[in-house]
């Protein structure tokens, strides 16, 4: 089974799984998706090939940053509420900012998933860790 | 261009772009009428501007689909089109019928138009998006039949591929569901039910098949990825589109007098409707990542990727935003619907037509594969200007919609409709400004066809 051997060598399946869990956490199973991703990171990271390692790192780091972003956003809203902001203005901000943030994060996940499926590394803009040098060696051209 | 008869696509594409310009101009007029109520009144009243804006949209998209099919089917079937003459004849019939209809809207009061065109013999006029006189609707059916006959005969004599099959099923569906526009029952509930059979089952049903087929064709050509891989993706996407989209029609049945169970069916299935668009985005980016060559027409690749992203945002995300019955109870028919409509139509259907035009037009104009670098740079500028301004139009309309829902529906002391409209004025102005940027993008798009036409192709 050369195909399976190749997957094991490059860690492509694990990379795809990491990206899928990142998206699932945002769309279908919030928190649970993140918990499984953490479990995967803790159990697989050390022995994983560079491609899978990179995707595990990227998705975990991006998920954590998303949690921080949403917490800061929620705190900002509470602060505005305490300063007496009109309820309707608050709802406009909540719906627009949440939709834009959430949709952008999902789209970045889609890009990451597409890269993983193509056996390539991918760095989440701003929130992703710098890619290791040895990652690109496993890219299929 | 591999087959001579593919050339019939060119007039369809030119007409599509011309009508697109008309649609945007009337959109801007109407956008201004939201804030300056008597702008161009009585020459172009708001209801007429709106009718022209939406009807031009449908007609130019249909021209685009037809052009796409006439370009794509001979190449996929590996044979000449069954009858290029019939295709050209139908082009002129459709264009003249369309132009006369728009002139009718603009020059004659709607009721007089109905009288002049014999609407009383078979009443079909007066419904949103389907305002065309009955005689125009009959003309559309004739054009559609001739079009399907021409394509069907071409496919029968040539190679059968998944792309042509999916495209053909989508186009047959488009024609079949249009027939519900002739059914105009007196009962308002049934009237609305059948009206949605046209409107919803077009845009959230069979049109998605056409979109998927065109996208798959362009991706095969520009990435060099195996046809088998792309076809498997296409199967999954169209299956998801039909599974979610058909019963998803129920989200239009919440408040029109149909049984309450539609609130469950409609909510559940339409909540799943973003799935095919999500898959389409993964599909497009995955194919481009696995490409075996760099196609010289980078503008077409950009349009293809942009289509998948914008369709996901407009149809998927903004559709989901107000599709669950408890939310839709407050939001239906507000500016939130308008926000979703704008981004979904642009992202899914306007952009896929622009994708195939971008891919095919260089060959139709005698080039080998792509336009010059200068032309492509301009086209990419137009892509970004139109797309970013559409994002802003959507955001401003969403903001207006939230304010509208809150002050007119959600509150204990709802304000009257016109009082709320006044409060939305700032958002309407911002939407109009974004619309002007969109028009600038469109003008640059048209200029890109003429710029650098004497320069060599992009390598």
Coordinates of C-alpha atoms in Angstrom, one line a residue:
Chain A
X1 CA 0.0 0.0 0.0
X2 CA 2.3 2.8 -1.2
X3 CA -0.4 5.4 -0.8
X4 CA -0.9 4.6 2.9
X5 CA 2.8 4.5 3.5
X6 CA 3.2 7.9 1.9
X7 CA 0.4 9.3 4.1
X8 CA 2.2 7.9 7.2
X9 CA 5.5 9.4 6.1
X10 CA 4.1 12.9 5.3
X11 CA 1.4 12.9 8.0
X12 CA -1.1 14.2 5.5
X13 CA -4.1 12.5 7.2
X14 CA -3.2 13.9 10.5
X15 CA -2.8 17.4 9.0
X16 CA -6.3 17.1 7.3
X17 CA -7.8 15.9 10.6
X18 CA -6.3 18.9 12.5
X19 CA -7.8 21.3 10.0
X20 CA -11.1 19.5 10.0
X21 CA -11.3 19.7 13.8
X22 CA -10.4 23.4 13.7
X23 CA -13.4 24.0 11.3
X24 CA -15.7 21.7 13.3
X25 CA -14.9 23.7 16.4
X26 CA -16.1 26.8 14.7
X27 CA -19.1 25.4 13.0
X28 CA -20.5 22.2 14.4
X29 CA -19.1 21.1 17.8
X30 CA -17.7 24.2 19.6
X31 CA -15.4 23.3 22.6
X32 CA -15.7 19.6 21.8
X33 CA -13.8 20.1 18.5
X34 CA -11.2 22.1 20.4
X35 CA -10.9 19.4 23.1
X36 CA -10.3 16.7 20.5
X37 CA -7.7 18.9 18.8
X38 CA -5.9 19.4 22.1
X39 CA -5.9 15.7 22.7
X40 CA -4.5 15.1 19.2
X41 CA -1.8 17.7 19.8
X42 CA -0.8 16.2 23.1
X43 CA -0.7 12.6 21.9
X44 CA 0.6 12.9 18.3
X45 CA 2.7 16.0 18.1
X46 CA 6.1 14.6 19.1
X47 CA 6.1 11.7 16.7
X48 CA 4.3 13.4 13.9
X49 CA 6.1 14.3 10.6
X50 CA 6.7 18.0 9.9
X51 CA 3.6 18.5 7.8
X52 CA 1.2 17.2 10.4
X53 CA 3.2 18.9 13.2
X54 CA 2.9 22.2 11.4
X55 CA -0.9 21.8 10.9
X56 CA -1.4 20.7 14.5
X57 CA 0.5 23.8 15.7
X58 CA -1.2 26.2 13.4
X59 CA -4.8 25.0 14.2
X60 CA -4.2 24.9 17.9
X61 CA -2.6 28.3 17.9
X62 CA -5.3 29.8 15.7
X63 CA -8.0 28.2 17.9
X64 CA -6.5 29.7 21.0
X65 CA -6.2 33.1 19.3
X66 CA -9.9 32.9 18.3
X67 CA -10.8 32.2 21.9
X68 CA -8.8 35.3 23.0
X69 CA -10.4 37.4 20.2
X70 CA -13.9 36.5 21.2
X71 CA -13.2 37.0 24.9
X72 CA -11.8 40.5 24.2
X73 CA -14.7 41.3 21.9
X74 CA -17.2 40.1 24.6
X75 CA -15.4 42.2 27.2
X76 CA -15.5 45.2 24.9
X77 CA -19.2 44.9 24.4
X78 CA -19.8 44.6 28.2
X79 CA -17.7 47.7 28.7
X80 CA -19.7 49.6 26.0
X81 CA -22.9 48.5 27.7
X82 CA -21.7 49.8 31.0
X83 CA -20.8 53.2 29.4
X84 CA -24.5 53.4 28.4
X85 CA -24.3 52.5 24.7
X86 CA -27.7 52.2 23.0
X87 CA -28.9 48.6 22.8
X88 CA -29.5 48.8 19.1
X89 CA -26.0 50.1 18.3
X90 CA -24.6 47.3 20.4
X91 CA -26.5 44.7 18.4
X92 CA -25.3 46.2 15.1
X93 CA -21.7 45.9 16.4
X94 CA -22.2 42.4 17.8
X95 CA -23.8 41.0 14.7
X96 CA -21.5 42.6 12.2
X97 CA -18.2 42.0 14.1
X98 CA -19.1 38.4 15.1
X99 CA -20.2 37.5 11.6
X100 CA -17.1 38.9 10.0
X101 CA -14.7 37.4 12.5
X102 CA -16.4 34.0 12.5
X103 CA -16.7 33.9 8.7
X104 CA -13.0 35.0 8.2
X105 CA -11.8 32.3 10.7
X106 CA -13.9 29.6 8.9
X107 CA -12.5 30.7 5.5
X108 CA -8.9 30.6 6.8
X109 CA -9.7 27.1 8.0
X110 CA -11.0 26.2 4.5
X111 CA -7.7 27.5 3.1
X112 CA -5.8 25.4 5.7
X113 CA -7.8 22.3 4.9
X114 CA -7.2 22.7 1.2
X115 CA -3.5 23.1 1.8
X116 CA -3.5 20.0 4.1
X117 CA -5.4 18.0 1.4
X118 CA -2.7 19.0 -1.1
X119 CA 0.0 18.0 1.3
X120 CA 1.3 21.5 1.8
X121 CA 2.1 23.6 4.9
X122 CA 0.0 26.6 5.7
X123 CA 0.4 29.5 8.1
X124 CA -2.7 31.2 9.5
X125 CA -2.1 35.0 8.9
X126 CA -1.4 36.9 12.0
X127 CA -2.5 34.2 14.4
X128 CA -0.4 31.3 13.2
X129 CA 3.1 30.4 14.3
X130 CA 6.0 30.8 11.9
X131 CA 6.5 27.7 9.7
X132 CA 9.5 25.5 10.4
X133 CA 12.2 25.3 7.7
X134 CA 11.8 21.6 7.2
X135 CA 8.1 21.9 6.5
X136 CA 8.3 22.9 2.8
X137 CA 10.5 19.8 2.1
X138 CA 7.3 17.7 2.3
X139 CA 5.3 19.9 0.0
X140 CA 4.1 18.1 -3.1
X141 CA 4.8 20.3 -6.1
Chain B
X1 CA -10.7 27.8 -29.3
X2 CA -11.0 24.1 -30.2
X3 CA -14.3 24.2 -32.1
X4 CA -15.5 26.9 -34.5
X5 CA -19.1 26.8 -33.2
X6 CA -18.0 27.9 -29.7
X7 CA -17.8 31.4 -31.2
X8 CA -21.6 31.7 -30.7
X9 CA -20.9 32.3 -27.0
X10 CA -19.3 35.6 -27.7
X11 CA -22.5 37.7 -28.5
X12 CA -24.1 36.1 -25.4
X13 CA -21.2 37.2 -23.2
X14 CA -21.2 40.8 -24.7
X15 CA -25.0 41.1 -24.2
X16 CA -24.6 39.8 -20.6
X17 CA -22.0 42.5 -19.8
X18 CA -24.1 45.2 -21.4
X19 CA -27.1 44.3 -19.4
X20 CA -25.0 44.0 -16.3
X21 CA -24.0 47.7 -16.7
X22 CA -27.7 48.5 -17.1
X23 CA -28.5 46.6 -13.9
X24 CA -25.9 48.5 -11.9
X25 CA -27.0 51.9 -13.2
X26 CA -30.6 51.2 -12.2
X27 CA -29.3 49.9 -8.8
X28 CA -27.6 53.2 -8.3
X29 CA -30.7 55.2 -9.3
X30 CA -32.8 53.1 -6.9
X31 CA -30.2 53.4 -4.1
X32 CA -30.5 57.2 -4.5
X33 CA -34.3 57.0 -4.4
X34 CA -34.0 55.4 -1.0
X35 CA -32.6 58.7 0.3
X36 CA -34.0 61.2 -2.2
X37 CA -37.5 59.9 -2.6
X38 CA -38.4 62.0 -5.7
X39 CA -35.1 61.5 -7.6
X40 CA -36.0 61.1 -11.3
X41 CA -39.7 61.0 -10.4
X42 CA -42.0 60.7 -12.4
X43 CA -39.8 59.6 -15.2
X44 CA -38.4 56.5 -13.4
X45 CA -40.5 55.7 -10.3
X46 CA -39.0 53.5 -7.6
X47 CA -41.1 50.5 -8.4
X48 CA -40.0 50.6 -12.1
X49 CA -36.3 51.1 -11.2
X50 CA -36.5 48.1 -8.9
X51 CA -38.3 46.0 -11.5
X52 CA -35.6 46.9 -14.1
X53 CA -32.8 46.3 -11.7
X54 CA -34.0 42.8 -10.7
X55 CA -35.2 41.8 -14.2
X56 CA -31.9 42.9 -15.8
X57 CA -30.0 40.8 -13.3
X58 CA -32.0 37.7 -14.2
X59 CA -31.7 38.3 -17.9
X60 CA -27.9 39.0 -17.9
X61 CA -27.3 35.9 -15.8
X62 CA -29.3 33.8 -18.2
X63 CA -27.4 35.2 -21.1
X64 CA -24.2 34.3 -19.2
X65 CA -25.4 30.8 -18.6
X66 CA -26.4 30.3 -22.2
X67 CA -23.0 31.7 -23.4
X68 CA -21.2 29.4 -20.9
X69 CA -23.2 26.4 -22.2
X70 CA -22.5 27.2 -25.8
X71 CA -18.8 27.5 -25.1
X72 CA -18.5 24.6 -22.8
X73 CA -20.6 21.9 -24.3
X74 CA -18.8 21.6 -27.7
X75 CA -15.4 21.4 -26.0
X76 CA -16.6 18.8 -23.4
X77 CA -18.5 16.8 -26.1
X78 CA -15.6 17.1 -28.5
X79 CA -17.8 18.0 -31.4
X80 CA -19.2 21.1 -33.1
X81 CA -22.5 22.6 -31.8
X82 CA -25.5 20.9 -33.4
X83 CA -26.8 24.2 -34.9
X84 CA -24.8 27.5 -34.4
X85 CA -27.4 29.3 -36.6
X86 CA -30.2 28.3 -34.2
X87 CA -28.1 29.6 -31.3
X88 CA -27.5 32.9 -33.0
X89 CA -31.2 33.2 -34.0
X90 CA -32.3 32.6 -30.4
X91 CA -29.7 35.1 -29.2
X92 CA -31.4 37.9 -31.2
X93 CA -34.9 36.7 -30.2
X94 CA -34.0 36.8 -26.5
X95 CA -32.2 40.1 -26.8
X96 CA -35.0 41.9 -28.7
X97 CA -37.7 40.4 -26.4
X98 CA -35.6 41.4 -23.4
X99 CA -35.0 44.9 -24.7
X100 CA -38.7 45.5 -25.6
X101 CA -39.7 44.3 -22.2
X102 CA -37.4 46.7 -20.4
X103 CA -38.5 49.5 -22.7
X104 CA -42.1 48.6 -21.9
X105 CA -41.4 48.9 -18.1
X106 CA -39.8 52.3 -18.7
X107 CA -42.1 53.9 -21.2
X108 CA -45.6 52.6 -20.3
X109 CA -47.4 52.3 -17.0
X110 CA -47.3 48.7 -15.8
X111 CA -51.1 48.3 -15.9
X112 CA -51.1 49.6 -19.5
X113 CA -48.3 47.2 -20.4
X114 CA -50.4 44.3 -19.0
X115 CA -53.4 45.5 -21.1
X116 CA -51.3 46.0 -24.3
X117 CA -49.7 42.6 -24.1
X118 CA -52.9 40.7 -23.5
X119 CA -52.2 39.7 -19.9
X120 CA -56.0 39.1 -19.3
X121 CA -55.9 36.1 -21.6
X122 CA -53.4 34.3 -19.4
X123 CA -52.6 36.4 -16.4
X124 CA -49.0 35.9 -15.2
X125 CA -47.8 39.5 -14.5
X126 CA -47.4 41.4 -11.3
X127 CA -45.3 39.0 -9.2
X128 CA -41.8 40.1 -8.0
X129 CA -39.0 39.0 -10.4
X130 CA -41.6 37.5 -12.7
X131 CA -43.1 40.8 -13.9
X132 CA -42.5 40.1 -17.6
X133 CA -45.5 40.3 -19.8
X134 CA -47.0 36.8 -20.6
X135 CA -45.8 37.1 -24.2
X136 CA -42.2 37.6 -23.1
X137 CA -42.5 34.6 -20.8
X138 CA -43.7 32.5 -23.8
X139 CA -40.7 33.9 -25.7
X140 CA -38.4 32.8 -22.9
X141 CA -39.9 29.3 -23.0
X142 CA -39.3 29.1 -26.8
X143 CA -35.7 30.3 -26.5
X144 CA -35.1 27.8 -23.6
X145 CA -36.6 24.9 -25.6
X146 CA -34.5 25.8 -28.7
X147 CA -31.4 26.2 -26.4
X148 CA -32.0 22.8 -24.7
X149 CA -32.6 21.1 -28.1
X150 CA -29.4 22.5 -29.5
X151 CA -27.4 21.5 -26.5
X152 CA -29.1 18.1 -26.2
X153 CA -28.4 17.2 -29.8
X154 CA -24.8 18.3 -29.4
X155 CA -24.3 16.1 -26.3
X156 CA -26.0 13.1 -28.0
X157 CA -23.6 13.1 -30.9
X158 CA -20.5 13.7 -28.8
X159 CA -18.7 12.6 -25.7
X160 CA -20.8 12.5 -22.5
X161 CA -19.1 13.9 -19.4
X162 CA -20.2 14.5 -15.9
X163 CA -19.8 18.3 -16.4
X164 CA -22.2 18.4 -19.4
X165 CA -24.6 16.1 -17.7
X166 CA -24.8 18.2 -14.5
X167 CA -25.0 21.4 -16.6
X168 CA -27.8 20.0 -18.7
X169 CA -29.8 18.8 -15.7
X170 CA -29.4 22.3 -14.2
X171 CA -30.5 24.0 -17.4
X172 CA -33.5 21.6 -17.9
X173 CA -34.5 22.3 -14.3
X174 CA -34.2 26.0 -14.9
X175 CA -36.6 25.7 -17.9
X176 CA -39.0 23.4 -16.1
X177 CA -39.3 25.4 -12.9
X178 CA -39.9 28.6 -15.0
X179 CA -43.2 27.0 -16.1
X180 CA -44.6 27.6 -12.6
X181 CA -44.6 31.3 -13.5
X182 CA -47.5 30.6 -15.8
X183 CA -49.5 29.2 -12.9
X184 CA -51.2 32.1 -11.1
X185 CA -53.9 30.9 -8.7
X186 CA -56.3 33.3 -7.1
X187 CA -55.6 31.9 -3.7
X188 CA -52.7 34.1 -2.4
X189 CA -51.1 31.3 -0.3
X190 CA -51.0 28.9 -3.3
X191 CA -49.8 31.8 -5.5
X192 CA -46.8 32.4 -3.2
X193 CA -46.1 28.7 -2.9
X194 CA -45.8 28.3 -6.7
X195 CA -43.9 31.6 -7.0
X196 CA -41.2 30.2 -4.7
X197 CA -41.1 27.1 -6.8
X198 CA -39.6 29.3 -9.5
X199 CA -37.6 31.7 -7.4
X200 CA -36.2 29.4 -4.7
X201 CA -35.7 26.3 -6.8
X202 CA -33.8 28.3 -9.3
X203 CA -31.3 30.1 -7.1
X204 CA -31.0 27.5 -4.3
X205 CA -31.6 24.5 -6.5
X206 CA -30.9 24.0 -10.2
X207 CA -28.7 27.1 -10.6
X208 CA -26.3 25.6 -8.1
X209 CA -25.8 22.7 -10.5
X210 CA -25.0 25.2 -13.3
X211 CA -22.6 27.0 -11.0
X212 CA -20.9 23.8 -10.0
X213 CA -20.6 22.6 -13.6
X214 CA -19.1 25.8 -14.9
X215 CA -16.7 26.1 -11.9
X216 CA -15.6 22.5 -12.5
X217 CA -15.0 23.1 -16.2
X218 CA -12.8 26.2 -15.5
X219 CA -10.9 24.4 -12.8
X220 CA -10.1 21.4 -15.1
X221 CA -8.9 23.8 -17.7
X222 CA -6.8 26.1 -15.5
X223 CA -5.3 23.6 -13.0
X224 CA -4.8 20.5 -15.1
X225 CA -6.1 18.3 -12.2
X226 CA -7.5 14.9 -13.3
X227 CA -11.0 15.1 -14.5
X228 CA -12.0 12.1 -12.3
X229 CA -11.0 14.0 -9.1
X230 CA -13.0 17.1 -10.1
X231 CA -16.0 15.0 -11.1
X232 CA -16.1 13.3 -7.8
X233 CA -16.2 16.7 -6.0
X234 CA -18.9 17.8 -8.4
X235 CA -21.1 14.8 -7.5
X236 CA -20.8 15.5 -3.8
X237 CA -21.5 19.2 -4.2
X238 CA -24.6 18.8 -6.4
X239 CA -25.9 16.0 -4.1
X240 CA -25.6 18.3 -1.1
X241 CA -27.1 21.2 -3.1
X242 CA -30.2 19.2 -4.0
X243 CA -30.6 17.4 -0.6
X244 CA -30.5 20.7 1.3
X245 CA -32.0 23.1 -1.3
X246 CA -35.2 21.2 -2.3
X247 CA -36.7 20.8 1.2
X248 CA -34.9 24.0 2.2
X249 CA -37.6 25.8 0.1
X250 CA -39.6 25.5 3.4
X251 CA -37.8 28.6 4.8
X252 CA -40.1 30.6 2.5
X253 CA -43.2 28.9 3.8
X254 CA -42.8 30.0 7.4
X255 CA -45.3 33.0 7.3
X256 CA -47.3 32.7 4.1
X257 CA -50.2 30.6 5.5
X258 CA -48.8 27.1 5.1
X259 CA -48.8 24.5 7.9
X260 CA -46.5 25.1 10.9
X261 CA -44.4 22.0 10.4
X262 CA -42.6 23.9 7.6
X263 CA -41.0 26.0 10.3
X264 CA -39.1 22.8 11.4
X265 CA -38.5 21.4 7.9
X266 CA -37.5 24.7 6.5
X267 CA -35.2 25.6 9.5
X268 CA -33.4 22.3 9.6
X269 CA -32.8 21.8 5.9
X270 CA -31.9 25.4 5.1
X271 CA -29.5 25.5 8.0
X272 CA -27.7 22.8 6.0
X273 CA -27.7 24.8 2.8
X274 CA -24.3 26.4 3.5
X275 CA -22.8 22.9 3.1
X276 CA -22.6 22.7 -0.7
X277 CA -21.0 26.2 -0.7
X278 CA -18.6 25.3 2.0
X279 CA -17.6 22.2 -0.1
X280 CA -17.3 24.4 -3.2
X281 CA -14.8 26.6 -1.4
X282 CA -12.7 23.6 -0.2
X283 CA -13.0 22.1 -3.7
X284 CA -11.8 25.3 -5.6
X285 CA -8.8 25.9 -3.3
X286 CA -7.9 22.2 -3.1
X287 CA -7.8 22.0 -6.9
X288 CA -5.7 25.1 -7.2
X289 CA -3.3 23.8 -4.6
X290 CA -3.0 20.5 -6.4
X291 CA -2.6 22.2 -9.8
X292 CA -0.2 20.6 -12.3
X293 CA 0.5 23.7 -14.2
X294 CA 0.3 27.5 -13.9
X295 CA -2.3 28.7 -16.4
X296 CA -1.4 32.0 -18.0
X297 CA -5.0 33.3 -17.4
X298 CA -4.5 34.2 -13.7
X299 CA -7.5 36.5 -13.8
X300 CA -9.8 33.6 -14.5
X301 CA -8.3 31.6 -11.6
X302 CA -8.9 34.6 -9.4
X303 CA -12.5 34.8 -10.4
X304 CA -13.0 31.1 -9.9
X305 CA -11.6 31.2 -6.3
X306 CA -13.5 34.4 -5.6
X307 CA -16.7 32.8 -6.7
X308 CA -16.4 30.0 -4.2
X309 CA -15.5 32.3 -1.3
X310 CA -18.2 35.0 -2.1
X311 CA -20.9 32.3 -2.7
X312 CA -20.0 30.7 0.6
X313 CA -20.3 34.1 2.4
X314 CA -23.3 35.5 0.6
X315 CA -25.4 32.4 0.1
X316 CA -24.0 30.4 3.0
X317 CA -23.2 32.7 5.9
X318 CA -25.7 35.5 5.2
X319 CA -28.4 33.0 4.3
X320 CA -27.9 31.1 7.5
X321 CA -28.0 34.3 9.5
X322 CA -31.7 34.7 9.0
X323 CA -32.9 31.2 8.0
X324 CA -34.0 29.7 11.3
X325 CA -37.7 30.3 11.9
X326 CA -37.4 32.1 15.3
X327 CA -35.0 34.6 13.8
X328 CA -36.8 34.9 10.5
X329 CA -39.9 35.8 12.3
X330 CA -38.3 39.2 13.0
X331 CA -36.1 39.5 9.9
X332 CA -38.1 38.4 6.9
X333 CA -38.5 41.1 4.3
X334 CA -36.1 43.5 6.0
X335 CA -32.7 44.9 4.8
X336 CA -31.1 41.8 6.1
X337 CA -32.8 39.9 3.2
X338 CA -31.5 42.6 0.8
X339 CA -28.0 42.1 2.2
X340 CA -28.1 38.4 1.7
X341 CA -29.7 38.8 -1.8
X342 CA -27.0 41.2 -3.0
X343 CA -24.0 39.1 -1.8
X344 CA -25.4 35.8 -2.8
X345 CA -26.4 36.8 -6.3
X346 CA -23.1 38.5 -6.9
X347 CA -21.0 35.8 -5.2
X348 CA -22.7 32.8 -6.7
X349 CA -24.1 33.8 -10.0
X350 CA -22.6 37.1 -11.2
X351 CA -19.1 35.9 -10.4
X352 CA -19.4 32.5 -12.0
X353 CA -20.6 34.2 -15.3
X354 CA -17.6 36.6 -15.0
X355 CA -15.4 33.6 -14.4
X356 CA -16.4 31.8 -17.6
X357 CA -16.2 35.1 -19.5
X358 CA -12.7 35.7 -18.1
X359 CA -11.7 32.2 -19.1
X360 CA -13.3 32.0 -22.5
X361 CA -13.2 35.6 -23.9
X362 CA -9.4 35.6 -24.7
X363 CA -9.9 32.5 -26.9
X364 CA -13.1 33.9 -28.4
X365 CA -11.2 37.0 -29.4
X366 CA -8.5 35.0 -31.1
X367 CA -5.9 34.6 -28.4
X368 CA -4.3 31.2 -27.5
X369 CA -5.1 31.1 -23.8
X370 CA -5.0 34.5 -22.0
X371 CA -5.0 38.2 -22.3
X372 CA -2.0 40.4 -22.0
X373 CA -0.5 41.1 -18.6
X374 CA -1.8 44.7 -18.7
X375 CA -5.3 43.5 -19.4
X376 CA -5.2 40.9 -16.7
X377 CA -3.9 43.5 -14.1
X378 CA -6.9 45.7 -14.9
X379 CA -9.3 42.8 -14.7
X380 CA -7.9 41.8 -11.3
X381 CA -8.3 45.4 -10.1
X382 CA -11.9 45.3 -11.2
X383 CA -12.3 42.0 -9.4
X384 CA -11.1 43.5 -6.1
X385 CA -13.1 46.8 -6.5
X386 CA -16.3 45.0 -7.3
X387 CA -15.9 42.3 -4.7
X388 CA -14.8 44.5 -1.8
X389 CA -17.5 47.1 -2.6
X390 CA -20.1 44.3 -2.6
X391 CA -18.8 43.2 0.8
X392 CA -19.4 46.8 2.1
X393 CA -22.8 47.0 0.4
X394 CA -23.7 43.8 2.3
X395 CA -22.3 45.1 5.6
X396 CA -24.1 48.4 5.4
X397 CA -27.4 46.7 4.5
X398 CA -26.9 44.3 7.3
X399 CA -26.4 47.1 9.8
X400 CA -29.5 48.8 8.3
X401 CA -31.4 45.5 8.7
X402 CA -30.5 45.1 12.3
X403 CA -31.6 48.6 13.1
X404 CA -34.8 48.1 11.2
X405 CA -35.6 44.8 13.0
X406 CA -34.8 46.3 16.4
X407 CA -36.9 49.5 16.0
X408 CA -39.7 48.2 13.9
X409 CA -40.3 44.6 15.0
X410 CA -38.4 43.5 18.1
X411 CA -39.2 46.3 20.4
X412 CA -42.3 46.7 22.6
X413 CA -43.0 50.1 21.0
X414 CA -42.5 49.4 17.2
X415 CA -42.0 52.6 15.1
X416 CA -43.8 53.1 11.8
X417 CA -42.1 51.8 8.6
X418 CA -41.3 55.3 7.2
X419 CA -40.0 56.6 10.5
X420 CA -37.6 53.6 10.6
X421 CA -36.6 54.2 7.0
X422 CA -35.5 57.7 8.0
X423 CA -33.3 56.3 10.7
X424 CA -31.6 54.0 8.1
X425 CA -30.6 57.0 5.9
X426 CA -26.9 57.0 6.9
X427 CA -26.5 53.3 6.0
X428 CA -28.3 53.9 2.7
X429 CA -25.9 56.7 1.8
X430 CA -22.9 54.5 2.7
X431 CA -24.4 51.7 0.5
X432 CA -24.8 54.2 -2.4
X433 CA -21.1 55.2 -2.0
X434 CA -20.1 51.5 -2.1
X435 CA -22.3 51.1 -5.2
X436 CA -20.4 53.9 -6.9
X437 CA -17.1 52.0 -6.3
X438 CA -18.8 48.9 -7.7
X439 CA -19.6 50.8 -10.9
X440 CA -16.0 52.1 -11.1
X441 CA -14.9 48.4 -10.8
X442 CA -17.3 47.4 -13.6
X443 CA -16.0 50.2 -15.9
X444 CA -12.5 49.1 -15.3
X445 CA -13.6 45.5 -16.1
X446 CA -14.9 46.7 -19.4
X447 CA -11.8 48.7 -20.1
X448 CA -9.7 45.6 -19.4
X449 CA -11.1 44.1 -22.7
X450 CA -9.5 46.9 -24.7
X451 CA -6.4 47.6 -22.7
X452 CA -3.2 45.9 -24.0
X453 CA -5.0 44.2 -26.8
X454 CA -2.0 44.7 -29.1
X455 CA 0.4 43.3 -26.5
X456 CA 1.5 39.7 -26.4
X457 CA -0.2 37.1 -24.2
X458 CA 0.8 36.7 -20.5
X459 CA 3.2 33.7 -20.5

